[in-house]
Short mmCIF file of C-alpha atoms and ligand atoms in Angstrom, two decimals:
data_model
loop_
_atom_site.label_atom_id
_atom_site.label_comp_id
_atom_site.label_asym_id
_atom_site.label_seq_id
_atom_site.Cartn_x
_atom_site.Cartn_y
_atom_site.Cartn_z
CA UNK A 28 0.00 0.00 0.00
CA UNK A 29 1.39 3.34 -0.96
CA UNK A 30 0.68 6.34 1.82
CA UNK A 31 -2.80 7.16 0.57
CA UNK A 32 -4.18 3.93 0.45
CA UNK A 33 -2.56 2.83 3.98
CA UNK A 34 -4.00 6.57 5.32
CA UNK A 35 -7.24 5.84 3.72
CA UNK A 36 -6.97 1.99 5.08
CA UNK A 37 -6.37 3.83 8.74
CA UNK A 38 -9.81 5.80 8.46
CA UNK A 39 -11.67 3.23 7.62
CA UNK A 40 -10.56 0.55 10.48
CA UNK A 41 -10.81 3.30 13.30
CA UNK A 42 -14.72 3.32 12.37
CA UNK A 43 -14.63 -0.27 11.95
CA UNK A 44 -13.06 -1.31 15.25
CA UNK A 45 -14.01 2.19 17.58
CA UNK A 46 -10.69 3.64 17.62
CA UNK A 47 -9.43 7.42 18.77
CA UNK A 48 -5.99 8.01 17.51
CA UNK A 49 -3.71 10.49 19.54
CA UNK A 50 -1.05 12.29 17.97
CA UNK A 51 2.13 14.02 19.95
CA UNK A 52 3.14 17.56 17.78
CA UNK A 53 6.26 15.75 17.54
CA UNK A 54 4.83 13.06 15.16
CA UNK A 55 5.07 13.08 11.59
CA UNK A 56 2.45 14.96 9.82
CA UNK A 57 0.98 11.92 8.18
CA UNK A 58 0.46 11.08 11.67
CA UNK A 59 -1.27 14.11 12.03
CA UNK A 60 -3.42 13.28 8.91
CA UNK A 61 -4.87 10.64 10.52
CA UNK A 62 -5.46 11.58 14.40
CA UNK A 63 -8.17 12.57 16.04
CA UNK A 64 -6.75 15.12 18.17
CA UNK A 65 -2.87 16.43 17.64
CA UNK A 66 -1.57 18.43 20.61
CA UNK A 67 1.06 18.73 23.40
CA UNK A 68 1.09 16.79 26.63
CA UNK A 69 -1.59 18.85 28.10
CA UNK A 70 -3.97 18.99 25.18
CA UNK A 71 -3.71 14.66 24.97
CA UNK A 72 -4.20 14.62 28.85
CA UNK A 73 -7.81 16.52 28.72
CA UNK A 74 -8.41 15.02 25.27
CA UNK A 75 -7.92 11.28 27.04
CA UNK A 76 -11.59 11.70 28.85
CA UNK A 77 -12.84 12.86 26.39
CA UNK A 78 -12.71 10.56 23.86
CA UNK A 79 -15.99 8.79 23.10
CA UNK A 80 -14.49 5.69 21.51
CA UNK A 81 -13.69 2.43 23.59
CA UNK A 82 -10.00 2.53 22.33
CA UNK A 83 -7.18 4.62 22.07
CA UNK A 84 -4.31 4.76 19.82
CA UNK A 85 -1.03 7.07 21.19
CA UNK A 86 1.15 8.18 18.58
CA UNK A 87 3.92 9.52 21.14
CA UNK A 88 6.01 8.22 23.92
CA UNK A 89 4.83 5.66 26.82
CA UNK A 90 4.20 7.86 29.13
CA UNK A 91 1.56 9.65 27.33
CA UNK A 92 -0.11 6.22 26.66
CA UNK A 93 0.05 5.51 30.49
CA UNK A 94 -1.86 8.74 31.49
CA UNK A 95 -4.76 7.97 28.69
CA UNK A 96 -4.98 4.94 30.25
CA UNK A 97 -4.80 6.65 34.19
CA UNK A 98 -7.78 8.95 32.90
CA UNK A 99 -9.64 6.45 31.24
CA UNK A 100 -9.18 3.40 32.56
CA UNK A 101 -12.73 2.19 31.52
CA UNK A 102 -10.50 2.15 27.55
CA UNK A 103 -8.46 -0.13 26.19
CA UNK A 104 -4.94 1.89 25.22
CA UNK A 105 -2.27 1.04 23.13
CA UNK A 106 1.42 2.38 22.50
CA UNK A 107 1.31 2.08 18.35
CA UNK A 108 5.37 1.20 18.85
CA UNK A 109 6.20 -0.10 21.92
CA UNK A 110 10.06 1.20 21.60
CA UNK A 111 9.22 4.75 22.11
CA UNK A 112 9.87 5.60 25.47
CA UNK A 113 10.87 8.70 26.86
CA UNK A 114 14.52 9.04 28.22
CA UNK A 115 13.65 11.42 31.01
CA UNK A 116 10.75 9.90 32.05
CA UNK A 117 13.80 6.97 32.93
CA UNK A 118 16.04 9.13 34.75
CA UNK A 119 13.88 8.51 38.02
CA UNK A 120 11.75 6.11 40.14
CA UNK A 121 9.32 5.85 42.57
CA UNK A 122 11.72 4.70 45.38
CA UNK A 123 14.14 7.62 44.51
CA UNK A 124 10.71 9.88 44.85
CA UNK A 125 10.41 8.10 48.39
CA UNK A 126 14.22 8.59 48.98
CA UNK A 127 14.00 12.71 48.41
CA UNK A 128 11.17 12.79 49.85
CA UNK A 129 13.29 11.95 53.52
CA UNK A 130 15.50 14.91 52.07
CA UNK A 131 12.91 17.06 51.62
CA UNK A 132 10.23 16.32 54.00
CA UNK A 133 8.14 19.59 53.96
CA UNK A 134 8.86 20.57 50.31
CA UNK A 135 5.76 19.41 47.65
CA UNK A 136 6.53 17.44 45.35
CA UNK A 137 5.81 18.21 41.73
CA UNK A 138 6.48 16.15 39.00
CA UNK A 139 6.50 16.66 35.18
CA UNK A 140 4.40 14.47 32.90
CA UNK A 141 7.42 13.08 31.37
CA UNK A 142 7.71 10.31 34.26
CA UNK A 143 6.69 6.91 34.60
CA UNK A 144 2.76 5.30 35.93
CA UNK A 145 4.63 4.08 38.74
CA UNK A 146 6.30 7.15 39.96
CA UNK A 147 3.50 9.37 39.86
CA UNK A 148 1.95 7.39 42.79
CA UNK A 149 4.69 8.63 45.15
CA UNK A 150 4.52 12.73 43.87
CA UNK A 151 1.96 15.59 45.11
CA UNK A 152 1.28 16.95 41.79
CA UNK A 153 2.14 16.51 37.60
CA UNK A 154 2.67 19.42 35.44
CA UNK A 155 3.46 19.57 31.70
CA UNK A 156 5.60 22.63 29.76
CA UNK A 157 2.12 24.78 29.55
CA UNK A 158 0.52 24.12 32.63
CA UNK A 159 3.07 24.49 35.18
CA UNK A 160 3.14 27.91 35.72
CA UNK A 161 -0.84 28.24 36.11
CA UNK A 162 -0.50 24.73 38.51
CA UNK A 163 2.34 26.15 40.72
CA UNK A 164 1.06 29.08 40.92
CA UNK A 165 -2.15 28.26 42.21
CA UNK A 166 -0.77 25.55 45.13
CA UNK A 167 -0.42 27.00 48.25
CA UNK A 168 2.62 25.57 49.50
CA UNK A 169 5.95 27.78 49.47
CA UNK A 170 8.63 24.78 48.93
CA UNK A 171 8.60 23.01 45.62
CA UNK A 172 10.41 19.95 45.08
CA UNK A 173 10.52 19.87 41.18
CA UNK A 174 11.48 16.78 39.49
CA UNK A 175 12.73 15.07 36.99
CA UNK A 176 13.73 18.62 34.80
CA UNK A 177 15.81 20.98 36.46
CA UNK A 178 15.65 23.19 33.35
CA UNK A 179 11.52 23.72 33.58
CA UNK A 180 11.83 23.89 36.61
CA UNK A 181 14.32 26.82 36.96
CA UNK A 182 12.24 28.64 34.70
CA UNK A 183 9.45 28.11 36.67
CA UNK A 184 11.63 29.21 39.92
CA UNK A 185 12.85 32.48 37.90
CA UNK A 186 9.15 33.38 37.38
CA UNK A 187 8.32 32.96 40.91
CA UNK A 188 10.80 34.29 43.42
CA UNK A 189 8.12 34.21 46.52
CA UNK A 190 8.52 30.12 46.38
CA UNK A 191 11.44 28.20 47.32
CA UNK A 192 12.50 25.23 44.58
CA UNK A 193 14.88 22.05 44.96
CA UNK A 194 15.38 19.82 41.67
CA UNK A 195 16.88 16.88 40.47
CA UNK A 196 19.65 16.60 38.52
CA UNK A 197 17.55 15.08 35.31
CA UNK A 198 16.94 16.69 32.29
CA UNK A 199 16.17 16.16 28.77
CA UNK A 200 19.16 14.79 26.60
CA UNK A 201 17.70 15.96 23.38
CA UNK A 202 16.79 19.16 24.48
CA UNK A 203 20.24 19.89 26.16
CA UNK A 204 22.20 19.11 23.07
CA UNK A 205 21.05 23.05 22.19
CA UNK A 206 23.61 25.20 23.22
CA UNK A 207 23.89 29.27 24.19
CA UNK A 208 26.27 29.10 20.83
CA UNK A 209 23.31 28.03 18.70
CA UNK A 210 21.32 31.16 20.03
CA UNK A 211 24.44 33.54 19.33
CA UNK A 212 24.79 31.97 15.66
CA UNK A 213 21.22 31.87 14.46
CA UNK A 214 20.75 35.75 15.76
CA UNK A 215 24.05 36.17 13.25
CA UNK A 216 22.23 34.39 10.66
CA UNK A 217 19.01 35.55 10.63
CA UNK A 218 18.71 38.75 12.32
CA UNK A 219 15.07 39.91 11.55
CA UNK A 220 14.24 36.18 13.25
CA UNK A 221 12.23 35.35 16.77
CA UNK A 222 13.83 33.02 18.50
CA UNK A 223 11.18 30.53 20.51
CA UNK A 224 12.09 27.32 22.51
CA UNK A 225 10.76 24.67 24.90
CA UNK A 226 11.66 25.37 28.30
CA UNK A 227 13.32 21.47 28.61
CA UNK A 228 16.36 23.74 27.19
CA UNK A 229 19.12 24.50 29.20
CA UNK A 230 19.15 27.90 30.99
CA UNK A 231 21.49 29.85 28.70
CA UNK A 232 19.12 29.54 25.88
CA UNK A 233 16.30 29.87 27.41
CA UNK A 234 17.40 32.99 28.99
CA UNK A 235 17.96 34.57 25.02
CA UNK A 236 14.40 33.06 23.59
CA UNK A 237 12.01 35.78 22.48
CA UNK A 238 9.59 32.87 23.19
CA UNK A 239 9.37 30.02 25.58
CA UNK A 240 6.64 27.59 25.43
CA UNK A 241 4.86 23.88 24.96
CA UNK A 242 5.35 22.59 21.40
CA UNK A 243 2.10 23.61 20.85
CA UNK A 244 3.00 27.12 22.51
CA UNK A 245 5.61 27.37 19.94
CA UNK A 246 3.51 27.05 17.19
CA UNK A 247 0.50 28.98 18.26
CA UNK A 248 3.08 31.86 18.57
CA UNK A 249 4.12 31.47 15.25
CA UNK A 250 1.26 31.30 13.25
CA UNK A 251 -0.07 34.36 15.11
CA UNK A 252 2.57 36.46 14.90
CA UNK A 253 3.68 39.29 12.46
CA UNK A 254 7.28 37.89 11.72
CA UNK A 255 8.43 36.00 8.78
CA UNK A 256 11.33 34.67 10.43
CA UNK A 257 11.68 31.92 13.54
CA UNK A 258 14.48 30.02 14.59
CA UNK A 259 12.64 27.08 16.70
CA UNK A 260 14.48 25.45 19.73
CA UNK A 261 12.59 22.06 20.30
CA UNK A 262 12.37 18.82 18.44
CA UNK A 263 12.66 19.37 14.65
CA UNK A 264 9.58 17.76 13.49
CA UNK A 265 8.09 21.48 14.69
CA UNK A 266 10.23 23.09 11.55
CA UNK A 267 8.71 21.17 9.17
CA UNK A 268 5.17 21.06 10.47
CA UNK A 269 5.53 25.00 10.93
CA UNK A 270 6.59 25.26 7.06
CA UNK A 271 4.13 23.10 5.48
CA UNK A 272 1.35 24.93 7.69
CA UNK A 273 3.08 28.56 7.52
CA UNK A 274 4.11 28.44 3.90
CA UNK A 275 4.49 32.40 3.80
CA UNK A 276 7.15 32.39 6.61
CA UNK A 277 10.50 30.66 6.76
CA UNK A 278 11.34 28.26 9.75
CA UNK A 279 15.32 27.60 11.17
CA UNK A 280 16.33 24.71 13.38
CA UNK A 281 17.99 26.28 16.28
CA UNK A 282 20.31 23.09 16.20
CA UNK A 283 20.37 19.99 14.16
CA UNK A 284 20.95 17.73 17.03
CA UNK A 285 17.21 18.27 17.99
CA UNK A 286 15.76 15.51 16.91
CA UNK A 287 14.40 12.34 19.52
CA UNK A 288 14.89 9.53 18.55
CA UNK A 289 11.84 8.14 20.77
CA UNK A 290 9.50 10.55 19.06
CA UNK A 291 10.25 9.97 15.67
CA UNK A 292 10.31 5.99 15.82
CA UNK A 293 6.72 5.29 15.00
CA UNK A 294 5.42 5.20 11.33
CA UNK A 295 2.02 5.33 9.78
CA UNK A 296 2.85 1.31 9.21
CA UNK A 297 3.11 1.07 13.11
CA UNK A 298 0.09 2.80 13.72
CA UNK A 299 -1.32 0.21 10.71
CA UNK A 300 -0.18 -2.72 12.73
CA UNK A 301 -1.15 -1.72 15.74
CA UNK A 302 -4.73 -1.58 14.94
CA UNK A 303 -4.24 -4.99 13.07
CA UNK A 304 -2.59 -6.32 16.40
CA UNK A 305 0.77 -7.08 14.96
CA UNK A 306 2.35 -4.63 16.97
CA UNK A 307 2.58 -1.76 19.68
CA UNK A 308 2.00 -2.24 23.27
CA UNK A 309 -1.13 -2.53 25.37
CA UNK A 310 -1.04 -0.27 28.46
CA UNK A 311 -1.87 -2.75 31.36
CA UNK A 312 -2.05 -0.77 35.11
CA UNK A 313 -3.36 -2.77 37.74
CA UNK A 314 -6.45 -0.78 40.00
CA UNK A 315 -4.20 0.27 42.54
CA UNK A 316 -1.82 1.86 40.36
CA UNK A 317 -4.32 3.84 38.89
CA UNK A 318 -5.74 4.81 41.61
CA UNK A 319 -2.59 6.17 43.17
CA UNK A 320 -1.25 8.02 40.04
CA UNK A 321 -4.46 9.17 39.09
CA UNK A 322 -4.34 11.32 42.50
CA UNK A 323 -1.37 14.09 41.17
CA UNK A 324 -2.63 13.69 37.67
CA UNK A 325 -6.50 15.11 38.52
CA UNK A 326 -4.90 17.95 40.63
CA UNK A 327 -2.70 18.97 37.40
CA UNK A 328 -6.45 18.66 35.50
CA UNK A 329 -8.09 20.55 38.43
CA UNK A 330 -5.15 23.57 38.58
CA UNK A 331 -4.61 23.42 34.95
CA UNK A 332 -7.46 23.10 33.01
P1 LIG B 15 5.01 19.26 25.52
O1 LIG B 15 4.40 19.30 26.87
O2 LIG B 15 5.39 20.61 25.03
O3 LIG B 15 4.18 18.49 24.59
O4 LIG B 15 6.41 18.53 25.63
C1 LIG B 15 6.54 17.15 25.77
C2 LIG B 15 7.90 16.71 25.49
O5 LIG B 15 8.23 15.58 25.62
C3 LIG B 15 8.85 17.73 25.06
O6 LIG B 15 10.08 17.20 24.88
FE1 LIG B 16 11.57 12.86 26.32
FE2 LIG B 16 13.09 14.87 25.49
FE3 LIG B 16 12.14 13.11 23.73
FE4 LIG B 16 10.51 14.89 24.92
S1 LIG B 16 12.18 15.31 23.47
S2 LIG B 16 10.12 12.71 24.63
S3 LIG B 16 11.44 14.99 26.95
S4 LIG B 16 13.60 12.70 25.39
#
């Protein structure tokens, strides 16, 4: 089957067999084609309950399948390749939650999205790139333990000097590969350009950015704005969905290194197979771990949404 046919063949069998396909913004647009909903990991959170279908198809990274399947346990949910895992979300576990937790014993605990089921149940509260500000904001404890991403979270702590912050020494590898040299070089090159990045970027660029924000932040800000120019510091799959959907305007990668490798692994044949049951990964989370990382994940929907 060429691309249209196996696109066309995708339609058809999410009818057929009551399927709702999620797409991360970091998935090939073909993906995109075919989703139901295409969004950062905020947008798939609130998009998870509100799916109508019995079953749910994520285009992304485990740990987006695990909340759809946290939110919605009532579904059936499927990782369409069941390699793509986030790196970050490995960096930490539930006993080294329990661990800091000793370290930090009046200090709430706030965890990104990009973590595993199993250590959610031992943290206070998840945040994602475009919630975290409202969610932090709006809890009234003082000490923040932020974990896994010392980056987002330092941006965070810049933007709110009343609370006191302790992190972790994670981070995201792709994200970090940008450096404060890439900023100084693409401001050489293109001049009249914005610069906007995720704030998973290390502090030195995000402190240059005309713009940080989600991945869907990002491109909301470009396809609003005035410029013609943007230099865009998170994965590169955001270039070239900005340039086939802002054709007028001219998109830069910040740096080539941006690219994951866990993001970009699954294919519209993946997806295929997955809803043939040849391959991907059903999400299996007994009751109790549901139950216990549902807890942080409804306050991040309560704060957040
Ligand atoms: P978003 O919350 O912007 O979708 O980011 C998720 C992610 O993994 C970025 O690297
Ligand atoms: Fe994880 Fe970074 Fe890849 Fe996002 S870009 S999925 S944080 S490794």
């Amino acid at each position: 089957m060429d691309k249209k046919e196996l696109q066309a063949e995708i339609l058809r069998l999410k009818k057929e067999k009551d399927i709702c396909i999620l797409a991360h913004a970091y998935q090939d647009h073909e993906l995109w084609e075919v989703a139901d909903y295409m969004g950062d990991s905020f947008g798939l959170s609130l998009q998870a309950q509100k799916a109508e279908q019995k079953n749910v198809i994520m285009c992304g990274v485990r740990f987006m399948a695990e909340t759809v399947k946290i939110l919605a346990p009532e579904k059936r949910v499927w990782i369409a390749n069941d390699k793509a895992g986030c790196p970050m979300a490995r960096q930490m576990n539930r006993m080294d939650v329990l661990e800091l937790r000793k370290k930090y014993p009046d200090y709430t605990v706030c965890a990104y999205i990009n973590t595993t089921a199993d250590m959610k149940r031992a943290v206070d509260v998840v945040v994602t790139s475009s919630s975290a500000m409202k969610i932090i904001s709006k809890l009234p404890d003082e000490k923040i333990l932020f974990i896994p991403d010392p980056n987002l979270g330092g941006w965070i702590a810049e933007q709110m000097p009343d609370k006191t912050f302790a992190f972790y020494d994670g981070g995201c590898p792709t994200h970090m590969l940008i450096s404060a040299k890439d900023v100084e070089e693409a401001r050489r090159l293109h001049p009249e350009a914005n610069i906007l990045v995720h704030p998973e970027c290390l502090k030195e660029v995000v402190s240059q950015a005309d713009y940080v924000g989600s991945t869907t932040g990002i491109m909301k800000y470009a396809k609003e704005s005035d410029k013609k120019e943007f230099v865009i510091g998170t994965e590169n799959s955001i270039v070239a969905h900005l340039q086939i959907e802002c054709p007028d305007k001219t998109f830069y990668a910040l740096s080539p290194l941006c690219v994951c490798s866990n993001m970009r692994i699954t294919t519209l044949e993946d997806l295929y197979g997955c809803m043939m049951g040849t391959c991907g990964d059903e999400i299996l989370l007994s009751p109790q771990e549901i139950e216990e990382a549902r807890r942080p994940i409804d306050r991040m929907i309560e704060l957040g949404g």
